[in-house]
Amino acid sequence: MKIIAALLIATAGTASVAAFTATSRTTSTSTTSTQLQYSQSRRETLSTAAFTAAAVFGSTISAQPLSANAFNDDVEDSIRVTKKLASPAALRAVKSANRKLIKAEGLVLEGKYEELKAALRVPPFTEVRKNANIIMGSVPESEQEPLKASYAEFIRGIEALDSQASLGMRGRKDVDEKLLAGYNVALNGLKMFVVEAEKVADVPLE
């Protein structure tokens, strides 16, 4: 009987150990599964967050050139408005230079080279470039071509006029014809600039 009792006790102990081991394995398996699920969920969350951040960052980068372009457009518009407001005074100054150039014809015909050169180096002639740039800058670039062409003609003529006057001052005898030609080019260019400037003077800002 003692032997049977001992066997029963041993069997019961073995069953308890087996049950405890099985429970431990189940608990361990459950814990491991939960950890795996958490780890997978965490990786998915991080991946989603990284993708969202990349998308937002990419959108910001792609939007920057548009913002820069918009800023540049605003600056250009502001400059054009400023020059538009200053253009009436600039046009008056250019017209004054045109009248002075017409009166300078006598100096050209009489060969008064020194007086001619001196006249070209005082206002309003010395301010023609500044005032012409104000007028040209007061209109959109697509409308500036006639102004630029006439101004370039004026500059070409005035440079020839000044150059021939310098040669005349040094005693050259064959400058009068070229002097008059340069004068006519300069006068025609400035007249045409005034005409084109008057066309855009009353055009409202867009």
XYZ file of N, CA, C and O in Angstrom:
824
model
N 0.837 -1.215 0.000
C 0.000 0.000 0.000
C 0.856 1.242 0.000
O 0.539 2.227 -0.670
N 1.950 1.238 0.783
C 2.833 2.388 0.834
C 3.446 2.657 -0.519
O 3.626 3.779 -0.949
N 3.763 1.558 -1.195
C 4.381 1.706 -2.532
C 3.406 2.335 -3.497
O 3.721 3.218 -4.285
N 2.142 1.890 -3.452
C 1.084 2.421 -4.336
C 0.853 3.892 -4.055
O 0.711 4.726 -4.941
N 0.825 4.220 -2.744
C 0.627 5.627 -2.347
C 1.750 6.490 -2.853
O 1.551 7.605 -3.340
N 2.950 5.985 -2.764
C 4.122 6.765 -3.228
C 4.061 6.996 -4.707
O 4.368 8.061 -5.214
N 3.620 5.925 -5.454
C 3.494 6.059 -6.916
C 2.447 7.105 -7.276
O 2.608 7.892 -8.205
N 1.341 7.100 -6.553
C 0.272 8.063 -6.825
C 0.756 9.491 -6.582
O 0.471 10.422 -7.344
N 1.482 9.669 -5.460
C 2.003 11.002 -5.128
C 2.965 11.474 -6.198
O 2.959 12.624 -6.643
N 3.853 10.567 -6.689
C 4.846 10.914 -7.719
C 4.169 11.291 -9.016
O 4.544 12.224 -9.706
N 3.110 10.496 -9.347
C 2.365 10.760 -10.585
C 1.694 12.123 -10.529
O 1.695 12.906 -11.481
N 1.096 12.427 -9.374
C 0.427 13.729 -9.195
C 1.419 14.860 -9.313
O 1.164 15.906 -9.910
N 2.608 14.665 -8.743
C 3.645 15.708 -8.819
C 4.096 15.945 -10.228
O 4.291 17.078 -10.672
N 4.253 14.825 -10.966
C 4.684 14.952 -12.364
C 3.649 15.704 -13.179
O 3.947 16.542 -14.019
N 2.372 15.398 -12.929
C 1.272 16.079 -13.657
C 1.253 17.556 -13.348
O 1.017 18.402 -14.227
N 1.530 17.886 -12.076
C 1.534 19.311 -11.688
C 2.662 20.051 -12.365
O 2.499 21.180 -12.842
N 3.833 19.384 -12.403
C 4.990 20.011 -13.062
C 4.706 20.227 -14.528
O 4.993 21.266 -15.106
N 4.092 19.187 -15.141
C 3.770 19.279 -16.579
C 2.775 20.401 -16.830
O 2.885 21.167 -17.792
N 1.771 20.493 -15.942
C 0.753 21.557 -16.100
C 1.374 22.920 -15.929
O 1.084 23.859 -16.676
N 2.293 23.028 -14.928
C 2.960 24.315 -14.695
C 3.829 24.701 -15.890
O 3.848 25.833 -16.326
N 4.518 23.678 -16.430
C 5.394 23.943 -17.595
C 4.580 24.385 -18.789
O 4.930 25.306 -19.511
N 3.435 23.686 -18.978
C 2.567 24.048 -20.114
C 2.019 25.445 -19.960
O 1.947 26.225 -20.916
N 1.621 25.774 -18.707
C 1.089 27.123 -18.445
C 2.151 28.177 -18.691
O 1.904 29.232 -19.271
N 3.375 27.857 -18.271
C 4.488 28.804 -18.447
C 4.760 29.023 -19.924
O 5.000 30.125 -20.381
N 4.730 27.896 -20.693
C 4.971 28.023 -22.129
C 3.888 28.849 -22.812
O 4.147 29.674 -23.684
N 2.622 28.595 -22.364
C 1.494 29.350 -22.946
C 1.638 30.832 -22.658
O 1.448 31.685 -23.519
N 1.981 31.104 -21.363
C 2.160 32.506 -20.968
C 3.297 33.142 -21.748
O 3.207 34.281 -22.220
N 4.392 32.375 -21.891
C 5.558 32.897 -22.617
C 5.224 33.144 -24.073
O 5.594 34.160 -24.658
N 4.477 32.151 -24.642
C 4.075 32.295 -26.063
C 3.181 33.503 -26.243
O 3.308 34.277 -27.187
N 2.226 33.675 -25.290
C 1.292 34.804 -25.359
C 2.043 36.125 -25.237
O 1.793 37.080 -25.963
N 3.020 36.140 -24.299
C 3.809 37.357 -24.104
C 4.623 37.687 -25.342
O 4.697 38.832 -25.792
N 5.253 36.623 -25.901
C 6.072 36.820 -27.117
C 5.219 37.327 -28.268
O 5.599 38.222 -29.022
N 4.008 36.736 -28.403
C 3.083 37.164 -29.478
C 2.687 38.611 -29.309
O 2.652 39.386 -30.263
N 2.403 38.980 -28.040
C 2.020 40.382 -27.773
C 3.163 41.330 -28.096
O 2.979 42.405 -28.678
N 4.385 40.918 -27.724
C 5.551 41.750 -28.010
C 5.774 41.910 -29.499
O 6.101 42.993 -30.000
N 5.588 40.784 -30.242
C 5.736 40.845 -31.699
C 4.700 41.776 -32.324
O 4.998 42.564 -33.216
N 3.450 41.645 -31.820
C 2.384 42.522 -32.337
C 2.695 43.978 -32.030
O 2.510 44.860 -32.865
N 3.171 44.262 -30.844
C 3.513 45.639 -30.468
C 4.653 46.174 -31.327
O 4.621 47.305 -31.817
N 5.667 45.290 -31.508
C 6.826 45.705 -32.317
C 6.403 45.993 -33.750
O 6.815 46.976 -34.353
N 5.539 45.088 -34.304
C 5.064 45.298 -35.680
C 4.235 46.566 -35.777
O 4.378 47.364 -36.715
N 3.332 46.766 -34.782
C 2.510 47.972 -34.779
C 3.370 49.222 -34.668
O 3.126 50.235 -35.326
N 4.418 49.174 -33.845
C 5.320 50.323 -33.674
C 6.054 50.630 -34.970
O 6.208 51.781 -35.367
N 6.525 49.536 -35.647
C 7.211 49.747 -36.928
C 6.279 50.375 -37.957
O 6.668 51.260 -38.718
N 5.017 49.907 -38.008
C 4.042 50.470 -38.950
C 3.779 51.940 -38.642
O 3.677 52.776 -39.544
N 3.673 52.259 -37.343
C 3.427 53.657 -36.947
C 4.588 54.553 -37.341
O 4.414 55.636 -37.903
N 5.813 54.062 -37.072
C 6.995 54.846 -37.436
C 7.109 55.011 -38.938
O 7.478 56.072 -39.442
N 6.785 53.920 -39.671
C 6.848 53.991 -41.136
C 5.855 54.999 -41.674
O 6.160 55.802 -42.557
N 4.635 54.974 -41.121
C 3.611 55.926 -41.562
C 4.019 57.359 -41.248
O 3.866 58.263 -42.066
N 4.574 57.551 -40.045
C 5.014 58.894 -39.647
C 6.129 59.391 -40.554
O 6.165 60.553 -40.967
N 7.063 58.482 -40.881
C 8.183 58.871 -41.747
C 7.688 59.232 -43.142
O 8.135 60.207 -43.754
N 6.742 58.443 -43.656
C 6.182 58.729 -44.989
C 5.462 60.073 -45.001
O 5.609 60.873 -45.929
N 4.681 60.316 -43.932
C 3.947 61.591 -43.847
C 4.910 62.768 -43.775
O 4.731 63.786 -44.442
N 5.965 62.627 -42.961
C 6.962 63.702 -42.841
C 7.645 63.957 -44.165
O 7.871 65.104 -44.567
N 7.979 62.860 -44.883
C 8.634 63.009 -46.189
C 7.712 63.711 -47.175
O 8.141 64.559 -47.959
N 6.430 63.354 -47.124
C 5.473 63.981 -48.039
C 5.329 65.469 -47.753
O 5.323 66.301 -48.663
N 5.241 65.811 -46.461
C 5.115 67.224 -46.091
C 6.368 67.986 -46.457
O 6.325 69.084 -47.010
N 7.532 67.395 -46.175
C 8.809 68.055 -46.502
C 8.949 68.245 -48.004
O 9.366 69.294 -48.475
N 8.571 67.204 -48.760
C 8.638 67.311 -50.219
C 7.719 68.384 -50.744
O 8.066 69.143 -51.653
N 6.524 68.482 -50.153
C 5.581 69.525 -50.582
C 6.136 70.902 -50.288
O 6.000 71.826 -51.083
N 6.787 71.038 -49.132
C 7.370 72.330 -48.771
C 8.465 72.727 -49.735
O 8.544 73.866 -50.182
N 9.325 71.746 -50.080
C 10.432 72.021 -51.001
C 9.894 72.443 -52.361
O 10.356 73.395 -52.968
N 8.898 71.702 -52.857
C 8.358 72.012 -54.186
C 7.624 73.334 -54.200
O 7.526 73.982 -55.232
N 7.115 73.750 -53.027
C 6.382 75.019 -52.981
C 7.294 76.219 -52.894
O 6.901 77.325 -53.226
N 8.541 76.016 -52.469
C 9.442 77.143 -52.274
C 9.708 77.954 -53.536
O 9.674 79.178 -53.493
N 9.978 77.312 -54.715
C 10.192 78.125 -55.921
C 9.000 79.001 -56.252
O 9.153 80.131 -56.692
N 7.787 78.477 -56.023
C 6.592 79.271 -56.289
C 6.554 80.490 -55.375
O 6.232 81.594 -55.805
N 6.908 80.288 -54.098
C 6.917 81.410 -53.171
C 7.968 82.434 -53.578
O 7.736 83.632 -53.513
N 9.137 81.945 -54.010
C 10.209 82.850 -54.449
C 9.771 83.632 -55.684
O 10.005 84.836 -55.786
N 9.120 82.941 -56.622
C 8.642 83.619 -57.826
C 7.603 84.676 -57.479
O 7.603 85.776 -58.043
N 6.706 84.316 -56.560
C 5.687 85.276 -56.155
C 6.319 86.497 -55.499
O 5.905 87.637 -55.741
N 7.348 86.240 -54.692
C 8.057 87.356 -54.035
C 8.722 88.249 -55.070
O 8.651 89.478 -54.983
N 9.397 87.627 -56.055
C 10.059 88.406 -57.103
C 9.063 89.223 -57.907
O 9.336 90.367 -58.279
N 7.903 88.623 -58.188
C 6.865 89.356 -58.924
C 6.393 90.570 -58.130
O 6.178 91.644 -58.697
N 6.235 90.377 -56.815
C 5.800 91.488 -55.962
C 6.837 92.613 -55.959
O 6.496 93.796 -55.993
N 8.112 92.231 -55.908
C 9.185 93.232 -55.910
C 9.186 94.001 -57.229
O 9.297 95.231 -57.241
N 9.071 93.268 -58.342
C 9.068 93.914 -59.655
C 7.875 94.858 -59.800
O 7.995 95.957 -60.343
N 6.720 94.414 -59.313
C 5.528 95.268 -59.375
C 5.730 96.531 -58.544
O 5.325 97.627 -58.956
N 6.334 96.369 -57.369
C 6.573 97.518 -56.502
C 7.515 98.520 -57.165
O 7.287 99.733 -57.115
N 8.575 98.010 -57.799
C 9.526 98.883 -58.491
C 8.844 99.605 -59.646
O 9.050 100.807 -59.854
N 8.018 98.875 -60.385
C 7.332 99.488 -61.523
C 6.368 100.579 -61.066
O 6.255 101.633 -61.699
N 5.675 100.342 -59.960
C 4.757 101.354 -59.426
C 5.532 102.609 -59.027
O 5.119 103.736 -59.322
N 6.682 102.410 -58.370
C 7.514 103.541 -57.952
C 7.964 104.359 -59.163
O 7.911 105.598 -59.166
N 8.413 103.663 -60.203
C 8.876 104.357 -61.404
C 7.712 105.005 -62.164
O 7.877 106.058 -62.790
N 6.548 104.378 -62.096
C 5.376 104.970 -62.747
C 5.031 106.309 -62.105
O 4.691 107.280 -62.795
N 5.127 106.359 -60.796
C 4.846 107.600 -60.089
C 5.886 108.681 -60.402
O 5.566 109.871 -60.417
N 7.118 108.252 -60.656
C 8.198 109.206 -60.949
C 8.290 109.552 -62.434
O 8.999 110.494 -62.801
N 7.591 108.809 -63.281
C 7.735 108.987 -64.727
C 7.270 110.344 -65.272
O 7.877 110.850 -66.229
N 6.232 111.006 -64.716
C 5.868 112.332 -65.246
C 7.007 113.341 -65.128
O 7.282 114.087 -66.084
N 7.670 113.370 -63.985
C 8.799 114.281 -63.804
C 9.959 113.885 -64.711
O 10.646 114.750 -65.277
N 10.169 112.589 -64.869
C 11.239 112.112 -65.745
C 10.976 112.505 -67.191
O 11.894 112.917 -67.915
N 9.729 112.417 -67.612
C 9.377 112.789 -68.986
C 9.575 114.285 -69.220
O 10.059 114.698 -70.282
N 9.235 115.088 -68.231
C 9.458 116.539 -68.362
C 10.952 116.838 -68.531
O 11.339 117.706 -69.334
N 11.792 116.117 -67.788
C 13.240 116.338 -67.877
C 13.774 115.918 -69.251
O 14.633 116.586 -69.829
N 13.253 114.820 -69.790
C 13.681 114.364 -71.118
C 13.232 115.354 -72.192
O 13.975 115.650 -73.135
N 12.040 115.891 -72.048
C 11.563 116.907 -72.994
C 12.430 118.159 -72.933
O 12.704 118.789 -73.975
N 12.867 118.516 -71.747
C 13.764 119.661 -71.601
C 15.087 119.406 -72.324
O 15.621 120.299 -73.008
N 15.607 118.189 -72.195
C 16.841 117.829 -72.899
C 16.633 117.883 -74.407
O 17.518 118.316 -75.160
N 15.474 117.469 -74.842
C 15.170 117.504 -76.278
C 15.160 118.945 -76.799
O 15.710 119.241 -77.883
N 14.567 119.855 -76.028
C 14.545 121.270 -76.434
C 15.965 121.850 -76.464
O 16.317 122.612 -77.376
N 16.764 121.492 -75.484
C 18.151 121.971 -75.445
C 18.951 121.444 -76.636
O 19.793 122.154 -77.197
N 18.670 120.194 -77.008
C 19.393 119.608 -78.136
C 19.011 120.297 -79.449
O 19.869 120.504 -80.318
N 17.750 120.657 -79.563
C 17.315 121.393 -80.760
C 18.055 122.733 -80.857
O 18.526 123.133 -81.928
N 18.167 123.416 -79.725
C 18.857 124.711 -79.706
C 20.364 124.585 -79.960
O 21.011 125.555 -80.387
N 20.892 123.384 -79.710
C 22.342 123.174 -79.896
C 22.719 123.039 -81.372
O 23.919 122.962 -81.696
N 21.741 123.059 -82.258
C 22.041 122.918 -83.693
C 22.987 124.026 -84.170
O 23.870 123.788 -85.010
N 22.803 125.239 -83.656
C 23.667 126.352 -84.052
C 25.131 126.080 -83.722
O 26.030 126.387 -84.520
N 25.387 125.466 -82.563
C 26.769 125.128 -82.189
C 27.364 124.115 -83.162
O 28.556 124.178 -83.480
N 26.529 123.193 -83.618
C 26.994 122.174 -84.563
C 27.323 122.815 -85.917
O 28.397 122.587 -86.488
N 26.402 123.630 -86.419
C 26.578 124.235 -87.743
C 27.744 125.226 -87.763
O 28.418 125.377 -88.784
N 27.971 125.883 -86.647
C 29.050 126.865 -86.572
C 30.392 126.257 -86.165
O 31.409 126.950 -86.125
N 30.375 124.983 -85.885
C 31.615 124.310 -85.509
C 32.180 124.755 -84.179
O 33.404 124.774 -83.982
N 31.319 125.071 -83.230
C 31.776 125.477 -81.901
C 31.929 124.226 -81.031
O 31.101 123.925 -80.165
N 32.995 123.521 -81.277
C 33.192 122.205 -80.672
C 33.289 122.238 -79.148
O 32.687 121.408 -78.461
N 34.061 123.189 -78.646
C 34.265 123.247 -77.205
C 32.962 123.555 -76.473
O 32.649 122.933 -75.445
N 32.199 124.513 -76.991
C 30.916 124.864 -76.369
C 29.937 123.699 -76.457
O 29.144 123.462 -75.529
N 29.994 122.980 -77.559
C 29.102 121.831 -77.737
C 29.410 120.738 -76.707
O 28.491 120.198 -76.067
N 30.686 120.432 -76.550
C 31.062 119.414 -75.570
C 30.681 119.833 -74.149
O 30.215 119.022 -73.350
N 30.859 121.118 -73.845
C 30.499 121.612 -72.511
C 28.996 121.499 -72.272
O 28.558 121.147 -71.163
N 28.213 121.791 -73.304
C 26.751 121.734 -73.174
C 26.268 120.310 -72.903
O 25.272 120.106 -72.188
N 26.958 119.310 -73.465
C 26.558 117.911 -73.288
C 26.900 117.367 -71.903
O 26.453 116.270 -71.551
N 27.656 118.149 -71.132
C 28.124 117.663 -69.830
C 27.453 118.355 -68.646
O 27.969 118.328 -67.521
N 26.313 118.948 -68.889
C 25.521 119.573 -67.813
C 24.063 119.134 -67.969
O 23.656 118.678 -69.039
N 23.282 119.246 -66.883
C 21.855 118.938 -66.997
C 21.206 119.837 -68.048
O 21.656 120.972 -68.230
N 20.191 119.368 -68.730
C 19.487 118.091 -68.522
C 20.101 116.900 -69.252
O 19.617 115.776 -69.092
N 21.168 117.125 -70.057
C 21.741 116.002 -70.814
C 22.341 114.931 -69.903
O 22.235 113.739 -70.199
N 22.962 115.348 -68.820
C 23.590 114.380 -67.918
C 22.562 113.526 -67.161
O 22.919 112.521 -66.550
N 21.288 113.929 -67.213
C 20.242 113.195 -66.495
C 19.323 112.415 -67.433
O 18.350 111.811 -66.986
N 19.626 112.447 -68.724
C 18.757 111.743 -69.679
C 18.737 110.242 -69.400
O 17.673 109.615 -69.429
N 19.883 109.682 -69.141
C 19.945 108.229 -68.902
C 19.083 107.825 -67.715
O 18.303 106.867 -67.798
N 19.233 108.541 -66.595
C 18.450 108.223 -65.388
C 16.958 108.338 -65.659
O 16.175 107.443 -65.315
N 16.559 109.432 -66.290
C 15.132 109.661 -66.536
C 14.567 108.694 -67.577
O 13.411 108.256 -67.462
N 15.373 108.347 -68.566
C 14.920 107.372 -69.563
C 14.703 106.012 -68.914
O 13.729 105.298 -69.220
N 15.588 105.621 -68.009
C 15.437 104.343 -67.311
C 14.190 104.328 -66.430
O 13.534 103.292 -66.281
N 13.867 105.456 -65.825
C 12.642 105.544 -65.017
C 11.422 105.318 -65.898
O 10.514 104.559 -65.549
N 11.410 105.969 -67.043
C 10.263 105.841 -67.951
C 10.155 104.417 -68.476
O 9.057 103.834 -68.496
N 11.277 103.836 -68.902
C 11.239 102.460 -69.416
C 10.824 101.467 -68.340
O 10.105 100.504 -68.603
N 11.264 101.715 -67.119
C 10.923 100.809 -66.029
C 9.516 100.951 -65.516
O 9.050 100.130 -64.721
N 8.805 101.975 -65.982
C 7.432 102.197 -65.505
C 6.400 101.383 -66.277
O 5.223 101.391 -65.926
N 6.842 100.696 -67.338
C 5.933 99.881 -68.148
C 6.417 98.439 -68.153
O 7.596 98.171 -67.911
N 5.538 97.475 -68.416
C 5.970 96.073 -68.490
C 7.054 95.885 -69.545
O 7.118 96.619 -70.525
N 7.883 94.897 -69.340
C 9.010 94.668 -70.244
C 8.569 94.441 -71.679
O 9.272 94.821 -72.622
N 7.401 93.825 -71.851
C 6.898 93.553 -73.201
C 6.577 94.829 -73.980
O 6.460 94.791 -75.204
N 6.454 95.952 -73.284
C 6.110 97.218 -73.934
C 7.303 98.182 -74.003
O 7.154 99.332 -74.414
N 8.470 97.720 -73.627
C 9.628 98.609 -73.535
C 10.428 98.737 -74.835
O 11.238 99.655 -74.972
N 10.211 97.846 -75.793
C 11.075 97.787 -76.968
C 11.154 99.110 -77.746
O 12.260 99.552 -78.100
N 10.016 99.773 -78.052
C 10.119 101.047 -78.776
C 10.928 102.103 -78.004
O 11.687 102.871 -78.608
N 10.765 102.124 -76.690
C 11.517 103.059 -75.861
C 13.007 102.731 -75.887
O 13.854 103.623 -76.024
N 13.325 101.450 -75.765
C 14.731 101.034 -75.767
C 15.391 101.345 -77.110
O 16.545 101.788 -77.155
N 14.672 101.105 -78.205
C 15.240 101.329 -79.543
C 15.531 102.808 -79.782
O 16.606 103.170 -80.285
N 14.597 103.671 -79.422
C 14.795 105.111 -79.640
C 15.874 105.664 -78.712
O 16.677 106.525 -79.117
N 15.914 105.155 -77.488
C 16.968 105.609 -76.559
C 18.347 105.173 -77.061
O 19.312 105.951 -76.991
N 18.438 103.944 -77.576
C 19.719 103.456 -78.109
C 20.172 104.310 -79.296
O 21.373 104.589 -79.446
N 19.229 104.744 -80.118
C 19.575 105.612 -81.249
C 20.107 106.958 -80.752
O 21.095 107.487 -81.287
N 19.468 107.503 -79.731
C 19.933 108.766 -79.145
C 21.371 108.624 -78.629
O 22.223 109.479 -78.892
N 21.637 107.567 -77.895
C 22.978 107.346 -77.334
C 24.014 107.201 -78.445
O 25.120 107.765 -78.363
N 23.665 106.456 -79.478
C 24.594 106.280 -80.590
C 24.941 107.622 -81.236
O 26.109 107.912 -81.535
N 23.936 108.453 -81.432
C 24.163 109.763 -82.035
C 24.946 110.696 -81.144
O 25.850 111.403 -81.610
N 24.627 110.714 -79.856
C 25.284 111.637 -78.934
C 26.758 111.257 -78.750
O 27.625 112.137 -78.577
N 27.049 109.966 -78.792
C 28.450 109.529 -78.685
C 29.244 109.948 -79.923
O 30.399 110.380 -79.818
N 28.627 109.830 -81.089
C 29.292 110.263 -82.319
C 29.493 111.776 -82.310
O 30.549 112.283 -82.724
N 28.489 112.493 -81.839
C 28.564 113.953 -81.759
C 29.708 114.386 -80.852
O 30.520 115.263 -81.198
N 29.808 113.777 -79.693
C 30.853 114.115 -78.737
C 32.239 113.758 -79.283
O 33.207 114.524 -79.117
N 32.322 112.606 -79.928
C 33.601 112.167 -80.474
C 34.108 113.114 -81.574
O 35.287 113.498 -81.584
N 33.199 113.498 -82.468
C 33.601 114.396 -83.558
C 33.938 115.794 -83.035
O 34.838 116.465 -83.559
N 33.256 116.240 -81.993
C 33.574 117.540 -81.394
C 34.986 117.510 -80.798
O 35.728 118.499 -80.890
N 35.358 116.371 -80.197
C 36.712 116.239 -79.645
C 37.754 116.318 -80.754
O 38.802 116.977 -80.596
N 37.482 115.669 -81.874
C 38.416 115.732 -83.014
C 38.516 117.151 -83.561
O 39.601 117.619 -83.933
N 37.372 117.837 -83.609
C 37.380 119.224 -84.088
C 38.211 120.125 -83.190
O 38.910 121.030 -83.667
N 38.147 119.893 -81.885
C 38.934 120.685 -80.946
C 40.437 120.463 -81.147
O 41.236 121.345 -80.861
N 40.803 119.303 -81.666
C 42.219 118.996 -81.892
C 42.689 119.442 -83.279
O 43.817 119.145 -83.671
N 41.794 120.110 -83.999
C 42.206 120.679 -85.287
C 41.852 119.877 -86.509
O 42.257 120.246 -87.632
N 41.109 118.804 -86.368
C 40.712 118.045 -87.548
C 39.780 118.889 -88.409
O 38.868 119.556 -87.909
N 39.968 118.828 -89.731
C 39.194 119.672 -90.650
C 38.036 118.942 -91.334
O 37.205 119.554 -91.981
N 37.961 117.637 -91.156
C 36.944 116.859 -91.880
C 35.867 116.297 -90.948
O 35.276 115.251 -91.215
N 35.596 117.011 -89.859
C 34.661 116.484 -88.863
C 33.254 117.049 -88.979
O 32.316 116.468 -88.423
N 33.083 118.153 -89.678
C 31.789 118.839 -89.649
C 30.648 117.982 -90.183
O 29.544 117.989 -89.624
N 30.912 117.251 -91.261
C 29.848 116.421 -91.841
C 29.444 115.299 -90.882
O 28.255 115.037 -90.675
N 30.441 114.649 -90.280
C 30.155 113.579 -89.328
C 29.552 114.141 -88.037
O 28.734 113.479 -87.384
N 29.957 115.344 -87.695
C 29.398 116.008 -86.513
C 27.903 116.232 -86.694
O 27.102 115.936 -85.798
N 27.525 116.733 -87.855
C 26.117 116.995 -88.150
C 25.328 115.689 -88.232
O 24.182 115.622 -87.750
N 25.957 114.654 -88.803
C 25.279 113.354 -88.895
C 24.995 112.791 -87.497
O 23.894 112.291 -87.228
N 25.970 112.888 -86.614
C 25.772 112.410 -85.246
C 24.693 113.199 -84.526
O 23.876 112.632 -83.787
N 24.683 114.485 -84.759
C 23.668 115.347 -84.141
C 22.270 114.938 -84.592
O 21.344 114.850 -83.771
N 22.113 114.704 -85.887
C 20.792 114.347 -86.424
C 20.307 113.002 -85.883
O 19.117 112.832 -85.595
N 21.223 112.060 -85.753
C 20.860 110.754 -85.182
C 20.414 110.922 -83.730
O 19.396 110.366 -83.306
N 21.176 111.698 -82.957
C 20.836 111.922 -81.545
C 19.495 112.627 -81.410
O 18.654 112.241 -80.579
N 19.283 113.653 -82.235
C 18.038 114.414 -82.153
C 16.841 113.553 -82.541
O 15.802 113.585 -81.858
N 16.988 112.771 -83.584
C 15.886 111.911 -84.015
C 15.568 110.858 -82.951
O 14.390 110.585 -82.670
N 16.607 110.272 -82.368
C 16.388 109.261 -81.334
C 15.677 109.829 -80.120
O 14.760 109.211 -79.576
N 16.072 111.030 -79.682
C 15.454 111.632 -78.499
C 14.016 112.044 -78.784
O 13.130 111.900 -77.925
N 13.774 112.558 -79.988
C 12.400 112.926 -80.364
C 11.489 111.704 -80.340
O 10.370 111.765 -79.828
N 11.975 110.607 -80.917
C 11.168 109.383 -80.944
C 10.960 108.825 -79.537
O 9.888 108.293 -79.230
N 11.954 108.985 -78.686
C 11.785 108.522 -77.309
C 10.674 109.299 -76.623
O 9.850 108.720 -75.905
N 10.641 110.620 -76.833
C 9.593 111.446 -76.231
C 8.216 111.013 -76.741
O 7.257 110.913 -75.964
N 8.128 110.750 -78.037
C 6.851 110.306 -78.618
C 6.385 109.004 -77.974
O 5.222 108.867 -77.580
N 7.295 108.036 -77.864
C 6.937 106.741 -77.282
C 6.635 106.866 -75.791
O 5.738 106.192 -75.273
N 7.356 107.733 -75.114
C 7.120 107.929 -73.681
C 5.758 108.552 -73.424
O 5.076 108.206 -72.450
N 5.350 109.448 -74.286
C 4.032 110.067 -74.136
C 2.912 109.055 -74.355
O 1.836 109.174 -73.772
N 3.163 108.060 -75.197
C 2.147 107.037 -75.442
C 1.851 106.222 -74.189
O 0.712 105.793 -73.961
N 2.884 105.969 -73.398
C 2.704 105.121 -72.205
C 2.500 105.953 -70.944
O 2.216 105.394 -69.878
N 2.619 107.263 -71.070
C 2.534 108.118 -69.860
C 1.180 108.035 -69.191
O 1.083 108.031 -67.949
N 0.117 107.930 -69.977
C -1.232 107.913 -69.416
C -1.819 106.518 -69.301
O -2.999 106.369 -68.986
N -1.005 105.501 -69.582
C -1.492 104.120 -69.451
C -1.539 103.759 -67.972
O -0.530 103.848 -67.284
N -2.724 103.369 -67.465
C -2.817 103.043 -66.033
C -2.064 101.769 -65.698
O -1.836 100.900 -66.558
N -1.675 101.640 -64.445
C -1.011 100.423 -63.982
C -1.993 99.280 -63.981
O -3.171 99.433 -63.653
N -1.493 98.097 -64.333
C -2.346 96.893 -64.324
C -2.410 96.297 -62.930
O -1.439 96.314 -62.208
